[in-house]
Short mmCIF file of C-alpha atoms in Angstrom, two decimals:
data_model
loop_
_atom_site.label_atom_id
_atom_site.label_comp_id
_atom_site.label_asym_id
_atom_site.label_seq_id
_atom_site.Cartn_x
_atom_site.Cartn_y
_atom_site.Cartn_z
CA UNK A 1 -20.73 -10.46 38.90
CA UNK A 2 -23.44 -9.27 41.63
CA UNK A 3 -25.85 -11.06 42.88
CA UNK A 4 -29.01 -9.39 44.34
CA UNK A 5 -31.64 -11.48 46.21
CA UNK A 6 -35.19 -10.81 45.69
CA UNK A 7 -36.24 -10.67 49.05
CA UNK A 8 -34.01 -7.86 50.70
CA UNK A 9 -36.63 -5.56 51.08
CA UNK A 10 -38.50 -2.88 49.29
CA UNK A 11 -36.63 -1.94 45.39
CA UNK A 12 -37.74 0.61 43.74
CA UNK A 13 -38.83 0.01 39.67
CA UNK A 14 -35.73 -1.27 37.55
CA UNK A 15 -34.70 -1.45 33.86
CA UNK A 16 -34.92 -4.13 32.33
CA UNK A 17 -31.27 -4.65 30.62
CA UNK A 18 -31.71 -7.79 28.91
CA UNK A 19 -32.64 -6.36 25.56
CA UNK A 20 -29.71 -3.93 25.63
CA UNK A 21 -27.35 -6.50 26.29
CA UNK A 22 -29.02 -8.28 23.23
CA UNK A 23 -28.16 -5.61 20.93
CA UNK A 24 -25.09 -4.93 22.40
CA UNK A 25 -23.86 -8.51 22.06
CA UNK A 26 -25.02 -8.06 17.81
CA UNK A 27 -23.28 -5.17 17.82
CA UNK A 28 -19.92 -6.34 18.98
CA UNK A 29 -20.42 -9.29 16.49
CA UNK A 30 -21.05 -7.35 13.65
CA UNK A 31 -18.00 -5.12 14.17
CA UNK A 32 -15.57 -8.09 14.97
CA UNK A 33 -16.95 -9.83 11.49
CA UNK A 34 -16.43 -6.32 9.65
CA UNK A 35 -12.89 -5.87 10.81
CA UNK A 36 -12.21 -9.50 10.07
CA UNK A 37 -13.50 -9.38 6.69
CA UNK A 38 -11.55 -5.73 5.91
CA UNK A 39 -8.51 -6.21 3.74
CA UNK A 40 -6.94 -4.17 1.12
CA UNK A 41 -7.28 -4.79 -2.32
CA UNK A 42 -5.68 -3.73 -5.57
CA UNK A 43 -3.29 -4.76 -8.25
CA UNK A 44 0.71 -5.35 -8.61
CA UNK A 45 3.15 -3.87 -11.16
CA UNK A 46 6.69 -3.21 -11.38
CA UNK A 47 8.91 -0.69 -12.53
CA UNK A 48 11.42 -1.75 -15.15
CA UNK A 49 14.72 0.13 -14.09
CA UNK A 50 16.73 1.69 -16.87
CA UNK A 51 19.59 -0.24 -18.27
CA UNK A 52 22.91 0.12 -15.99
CA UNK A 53 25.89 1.41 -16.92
CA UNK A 54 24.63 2.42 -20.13
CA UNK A 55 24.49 -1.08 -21.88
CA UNK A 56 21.65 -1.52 -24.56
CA UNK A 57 18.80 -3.34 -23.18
CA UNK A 58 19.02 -7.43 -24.17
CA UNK A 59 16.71 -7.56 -27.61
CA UNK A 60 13.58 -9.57 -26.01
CA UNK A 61 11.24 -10.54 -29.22
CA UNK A 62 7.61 -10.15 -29.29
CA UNK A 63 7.74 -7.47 -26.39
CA UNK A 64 3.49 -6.56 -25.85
CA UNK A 65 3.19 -2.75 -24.81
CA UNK A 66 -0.48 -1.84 -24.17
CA UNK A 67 -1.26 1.77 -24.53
CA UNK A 68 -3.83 3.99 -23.26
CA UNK A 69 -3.95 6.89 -25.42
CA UNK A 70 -6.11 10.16 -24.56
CA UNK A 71 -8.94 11.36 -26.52
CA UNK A 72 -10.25 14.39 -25.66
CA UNK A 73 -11.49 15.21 -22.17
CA UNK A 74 -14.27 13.63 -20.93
CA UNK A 75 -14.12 10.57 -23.72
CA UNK A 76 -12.86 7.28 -23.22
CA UNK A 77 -9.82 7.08 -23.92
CA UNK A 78 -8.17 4.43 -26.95
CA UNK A 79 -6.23 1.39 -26.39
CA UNK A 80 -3.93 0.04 -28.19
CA UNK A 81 -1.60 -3.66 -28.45
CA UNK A 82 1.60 -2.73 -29.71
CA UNK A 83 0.59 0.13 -32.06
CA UNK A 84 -2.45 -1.36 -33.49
CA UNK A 85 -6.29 -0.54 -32.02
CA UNK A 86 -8.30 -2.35 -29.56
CA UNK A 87 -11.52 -2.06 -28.44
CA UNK A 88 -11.95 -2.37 -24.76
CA UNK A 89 -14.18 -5.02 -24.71
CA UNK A 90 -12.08 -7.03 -26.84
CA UNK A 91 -8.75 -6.28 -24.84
CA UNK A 92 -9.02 -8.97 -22.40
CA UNK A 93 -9.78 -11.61 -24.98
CA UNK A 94 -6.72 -10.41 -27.46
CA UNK A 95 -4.37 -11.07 -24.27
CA UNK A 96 -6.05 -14.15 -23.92
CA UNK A 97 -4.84 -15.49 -27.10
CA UNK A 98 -1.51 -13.69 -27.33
CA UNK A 99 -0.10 -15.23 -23.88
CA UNK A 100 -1.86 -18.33 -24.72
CA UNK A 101 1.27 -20.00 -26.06
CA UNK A 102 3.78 -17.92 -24.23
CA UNK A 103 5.98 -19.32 -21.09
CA UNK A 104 6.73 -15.44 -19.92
CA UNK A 105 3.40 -13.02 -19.55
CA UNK A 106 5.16 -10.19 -19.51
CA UNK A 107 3.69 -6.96 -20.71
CA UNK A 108 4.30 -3.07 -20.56
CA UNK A 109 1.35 -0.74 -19.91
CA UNK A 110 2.29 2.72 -21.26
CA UNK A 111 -0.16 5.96 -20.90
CA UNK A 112 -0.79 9.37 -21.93
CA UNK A 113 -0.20 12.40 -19.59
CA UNK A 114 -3.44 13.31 -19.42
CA UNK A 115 -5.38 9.62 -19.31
CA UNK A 116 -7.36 9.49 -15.81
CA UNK A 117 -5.61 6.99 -13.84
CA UNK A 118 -9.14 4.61 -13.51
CA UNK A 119 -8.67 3.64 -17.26
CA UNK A 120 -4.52 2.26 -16.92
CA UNK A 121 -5.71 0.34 -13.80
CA UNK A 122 -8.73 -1.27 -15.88
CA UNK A 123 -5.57 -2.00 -18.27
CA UNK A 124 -3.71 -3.61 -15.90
CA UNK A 125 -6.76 -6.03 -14.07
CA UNK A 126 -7.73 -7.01 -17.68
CA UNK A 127 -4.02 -7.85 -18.03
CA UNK A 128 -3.88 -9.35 -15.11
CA UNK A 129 -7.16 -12.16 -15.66
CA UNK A 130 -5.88 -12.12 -19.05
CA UNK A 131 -3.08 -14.44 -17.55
CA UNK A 132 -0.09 -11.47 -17.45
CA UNK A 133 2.07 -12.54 -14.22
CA UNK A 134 3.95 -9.35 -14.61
CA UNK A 135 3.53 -5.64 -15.76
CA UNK A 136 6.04 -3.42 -16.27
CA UNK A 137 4.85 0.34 -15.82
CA UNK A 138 6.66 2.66 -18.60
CA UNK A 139 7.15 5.81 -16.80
CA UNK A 140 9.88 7.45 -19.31
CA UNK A 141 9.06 8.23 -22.47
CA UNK A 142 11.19 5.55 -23.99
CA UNK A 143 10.82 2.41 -26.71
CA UNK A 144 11.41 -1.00 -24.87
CA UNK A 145 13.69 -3.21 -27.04
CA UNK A 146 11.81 -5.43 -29.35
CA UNK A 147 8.81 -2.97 -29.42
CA UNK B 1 -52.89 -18.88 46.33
CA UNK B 2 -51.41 -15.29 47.38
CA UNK B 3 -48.66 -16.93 49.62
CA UNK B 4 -46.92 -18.93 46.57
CA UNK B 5 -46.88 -15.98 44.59
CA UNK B 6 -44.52 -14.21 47.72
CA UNK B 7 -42.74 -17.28 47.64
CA UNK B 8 -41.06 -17.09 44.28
CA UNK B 9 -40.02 -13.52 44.48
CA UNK B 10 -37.36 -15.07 46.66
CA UNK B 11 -35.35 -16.68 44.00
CA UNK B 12 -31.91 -14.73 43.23
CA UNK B 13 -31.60 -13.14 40.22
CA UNK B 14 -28.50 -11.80 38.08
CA UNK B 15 -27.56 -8.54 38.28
CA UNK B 16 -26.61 -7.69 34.69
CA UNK B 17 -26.05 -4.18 34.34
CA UNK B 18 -22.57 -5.06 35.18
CA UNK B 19 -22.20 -6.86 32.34
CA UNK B 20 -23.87 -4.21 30.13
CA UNK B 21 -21.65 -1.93 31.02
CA UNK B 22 -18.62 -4.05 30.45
CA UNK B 23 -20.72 -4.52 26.91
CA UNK B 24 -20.66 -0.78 26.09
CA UNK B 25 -17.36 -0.30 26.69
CA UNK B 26 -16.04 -2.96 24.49
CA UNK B 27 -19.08 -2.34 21.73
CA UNK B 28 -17.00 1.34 21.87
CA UNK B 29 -13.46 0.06 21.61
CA UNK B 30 -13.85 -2.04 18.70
CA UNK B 31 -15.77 0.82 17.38
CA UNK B 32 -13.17 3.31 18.04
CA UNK B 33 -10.40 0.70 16.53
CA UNK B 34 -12.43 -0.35 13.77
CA UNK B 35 -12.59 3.73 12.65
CA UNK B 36 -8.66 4.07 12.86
CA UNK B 37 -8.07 0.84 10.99
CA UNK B 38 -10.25 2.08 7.81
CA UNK B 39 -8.63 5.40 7.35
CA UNK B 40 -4.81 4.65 7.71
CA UNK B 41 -4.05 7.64 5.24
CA UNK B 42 -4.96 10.12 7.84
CA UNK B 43 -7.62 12.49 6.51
CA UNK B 44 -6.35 11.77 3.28
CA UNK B 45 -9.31 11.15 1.17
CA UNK B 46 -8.85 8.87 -2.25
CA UNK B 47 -11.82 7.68 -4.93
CA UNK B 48 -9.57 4.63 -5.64
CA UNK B 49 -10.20 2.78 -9.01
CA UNK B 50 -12.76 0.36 -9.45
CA UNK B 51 -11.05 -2.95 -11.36
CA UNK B 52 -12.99 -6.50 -11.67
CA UNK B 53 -10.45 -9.21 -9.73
CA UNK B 54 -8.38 -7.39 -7.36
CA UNK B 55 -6.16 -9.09 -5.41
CA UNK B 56 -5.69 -9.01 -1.35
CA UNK B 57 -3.12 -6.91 0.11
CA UNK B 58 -2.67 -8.09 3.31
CA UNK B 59 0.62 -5.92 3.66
CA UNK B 60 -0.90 -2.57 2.77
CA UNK B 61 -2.47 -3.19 6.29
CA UNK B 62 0.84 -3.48 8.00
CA UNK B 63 1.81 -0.72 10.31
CA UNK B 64 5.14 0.18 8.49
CA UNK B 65 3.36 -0.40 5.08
CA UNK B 66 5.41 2.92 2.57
CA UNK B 67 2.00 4.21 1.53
CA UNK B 68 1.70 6.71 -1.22
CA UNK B 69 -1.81 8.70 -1.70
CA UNK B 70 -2.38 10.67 -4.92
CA UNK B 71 -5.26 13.21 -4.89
CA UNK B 72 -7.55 13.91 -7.97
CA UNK B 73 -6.19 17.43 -7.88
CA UNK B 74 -2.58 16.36 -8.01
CA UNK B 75 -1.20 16.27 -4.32
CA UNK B 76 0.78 13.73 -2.56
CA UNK B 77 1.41 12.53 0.51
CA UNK B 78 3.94 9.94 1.88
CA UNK B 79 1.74 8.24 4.68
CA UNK B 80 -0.18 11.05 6.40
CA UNK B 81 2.60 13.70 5.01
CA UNK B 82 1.92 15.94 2.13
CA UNK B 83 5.16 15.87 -0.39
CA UNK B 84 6.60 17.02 -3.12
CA UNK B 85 8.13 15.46 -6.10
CA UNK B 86 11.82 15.86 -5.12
CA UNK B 87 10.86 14.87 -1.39
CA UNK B 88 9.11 11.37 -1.84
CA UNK B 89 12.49 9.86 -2.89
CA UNK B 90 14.23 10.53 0.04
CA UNK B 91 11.21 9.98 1.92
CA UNK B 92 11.03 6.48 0.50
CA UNK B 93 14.86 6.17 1.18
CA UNK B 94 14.72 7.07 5.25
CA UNK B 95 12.49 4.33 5.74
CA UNK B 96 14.31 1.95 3.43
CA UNK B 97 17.15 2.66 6.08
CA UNK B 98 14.70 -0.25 8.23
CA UNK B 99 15.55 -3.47 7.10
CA UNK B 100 12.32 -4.76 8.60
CA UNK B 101 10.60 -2.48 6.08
CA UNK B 102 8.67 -4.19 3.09
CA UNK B 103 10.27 -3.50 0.09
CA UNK B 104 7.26 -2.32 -1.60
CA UNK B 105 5.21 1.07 -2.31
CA UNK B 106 1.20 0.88 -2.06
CA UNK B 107 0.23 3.55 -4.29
CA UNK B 108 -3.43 5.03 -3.36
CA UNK B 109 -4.17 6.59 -6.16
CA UNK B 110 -7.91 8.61 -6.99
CA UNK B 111 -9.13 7.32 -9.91
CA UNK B 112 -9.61 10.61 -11.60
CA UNK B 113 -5.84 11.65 -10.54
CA UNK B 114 -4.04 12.00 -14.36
CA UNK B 115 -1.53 9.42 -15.43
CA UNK B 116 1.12 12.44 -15.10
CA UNK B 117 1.15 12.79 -11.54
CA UNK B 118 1.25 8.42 -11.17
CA UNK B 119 4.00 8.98 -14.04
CA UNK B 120 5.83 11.24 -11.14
CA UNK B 121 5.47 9.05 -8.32
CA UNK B 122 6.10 5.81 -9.95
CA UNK B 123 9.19 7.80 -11.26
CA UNK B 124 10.39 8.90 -7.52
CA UNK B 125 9.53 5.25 -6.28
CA UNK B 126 11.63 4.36 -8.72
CA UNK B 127 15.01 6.55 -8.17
CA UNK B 128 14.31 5.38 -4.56
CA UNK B 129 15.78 1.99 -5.63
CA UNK B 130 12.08 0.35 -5.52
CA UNK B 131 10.68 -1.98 -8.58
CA UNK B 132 7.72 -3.45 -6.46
CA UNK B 133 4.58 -1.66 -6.37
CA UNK B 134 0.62 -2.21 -5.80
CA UNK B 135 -2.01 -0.07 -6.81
CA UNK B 136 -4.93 0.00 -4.35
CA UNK B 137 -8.21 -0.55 -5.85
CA UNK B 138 -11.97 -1.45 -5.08
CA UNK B 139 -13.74 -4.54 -6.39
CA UNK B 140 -16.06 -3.05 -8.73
CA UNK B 141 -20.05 -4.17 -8.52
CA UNK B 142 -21.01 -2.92 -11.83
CA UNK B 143 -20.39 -3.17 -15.06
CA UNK B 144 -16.91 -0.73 -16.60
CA UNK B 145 -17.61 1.65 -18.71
CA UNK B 146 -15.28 0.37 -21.26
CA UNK B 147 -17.05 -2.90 -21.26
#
């Protein structure tokens, strides 16, 4: 760091930097605490593989499949708990009381072609707080044993 | 009177445009970092879902994260890389070949993208011998629509 002595003769007019060092030390502050605070968020699912070697698929009882079933475009879309309707703002509570008693929260989440994707990922956070450890993602067009 | 006033113009004082400059410069790198750290997709630009508890994702921020990005309009791209459907498996299946490699695809998807084209990727992510995968999504501030 320099030092300059007052006295060393005649100086013309200077900035005054304090200020600018000021907002420059907020600055750097503010980004550090932004990048610290950044992290990704979303939600986790898996993807049941088909059965190998062509085996049937064990029978599991009292299998939940939540679908999301298109309307028409630009509607909501339906939901449904195996086969039977749902109204959105009752989904969450439903799962609620069907994993209530259950030792595995597993459930399926299975959606029409043309369903935007924002509505299966509302599925799947409801599912999620609803207590559902893990979702299994249908992508073939197939029944699940026990459906 | 006069002479005191002389006097104290002889004190030392800091120069500290040194240090504002050394300021700038950092004020600029985190800058800089902080702008390549938010868009890791490369100019790929996704409306990602809006869900009410997502969870953190601290690996979607690692380096060799397999990142998947699905458009509204349909298009996909492996990391920075636009693909097609037949490509993404072996995409997903050259960087398997790193054992250091997370076995796990973060799926970007735009919220308006349709269920189809996740259908597709989920089904490529799949074949590629992958069950784990994470949607990324924002914490939503207001209240769903399906609420």
């Amino acid at each position: 760091m320099a030092f300059a002595m007052g006295g060393g003769g005649a100086r013309g007019p200077q900035i005054n930097v304090t200020p600018l060092i000021d907002v420059l030390l907020t600055l750097i502050i503010m980004f550090m605490l932004v990048v610290s605070m950044d992290k990704e968020h979303g939600e986790v699912a898996q993807i049941p593989q088909p059965p190998k070697d062509g085996k049937s698929e064990p029978i599991i009882e009292r299998t939940v499949v939540i679908e999301v079933v298109w309307t028409a475009k630009g509607q909501v879309p339906t939901v449904k708990i195996n086969r039977g309707d749902v109204r959105w703002e009752d989904l969450q509570d439903q799962l609620t009381k069907i994993y209530l008693t259950r030792a595995e929260k597993v459930a399926f989440v299975r959606g029409d072609a043309d369903v935007d994707f924002q509505y299966v990922a509302d599925v799947i956070d409801r599912a999620h707080s609803a207590g559902v450890t893990r979702i299994g993602l249908l992508t073939q067009d197939r029944m699940v044993a026990g459906e | 009177m006069q002479r005191s006033r002389r006097a104290m113009k002889l004190f030392s004082s800091v120069d500290s445009t040194a240090f504002a400059s050394i300021l700038v410069v950092l004020v600029f790198t985190v800058w800089v970092f902080q702008g390549m750290s938010y868009n890791p997709h490369q100019s790929v630009s996704v409306d990602v879902p809006k869900v009410s508890h997502p969870v953190a994702m601290r690996g979607a921020l690692r380096e060799d994260a397999m990142k998947v990005s699905i458009l509204r309009d349909g298009q996909v791209y492996f990391g920075g890389d636009r693909v097609w459907s037949g490509d993404l498996v072996q995409k997903i299946q050259d960087r398997l070949k790193d054992r250091d490699v997370e076995r796990k695809v973060y799926i970007m998807a735009d919220m308006r993208a349709r269920w189809s084209t996740v259908k597709m990727v989920l089904e490529g992510v799949r074949s590629a011998g992958i069950i784990r995968v994470a949607f990324l999504a924002d914490q939503r501030r207001v209240p769903s629509l399906t609420r």
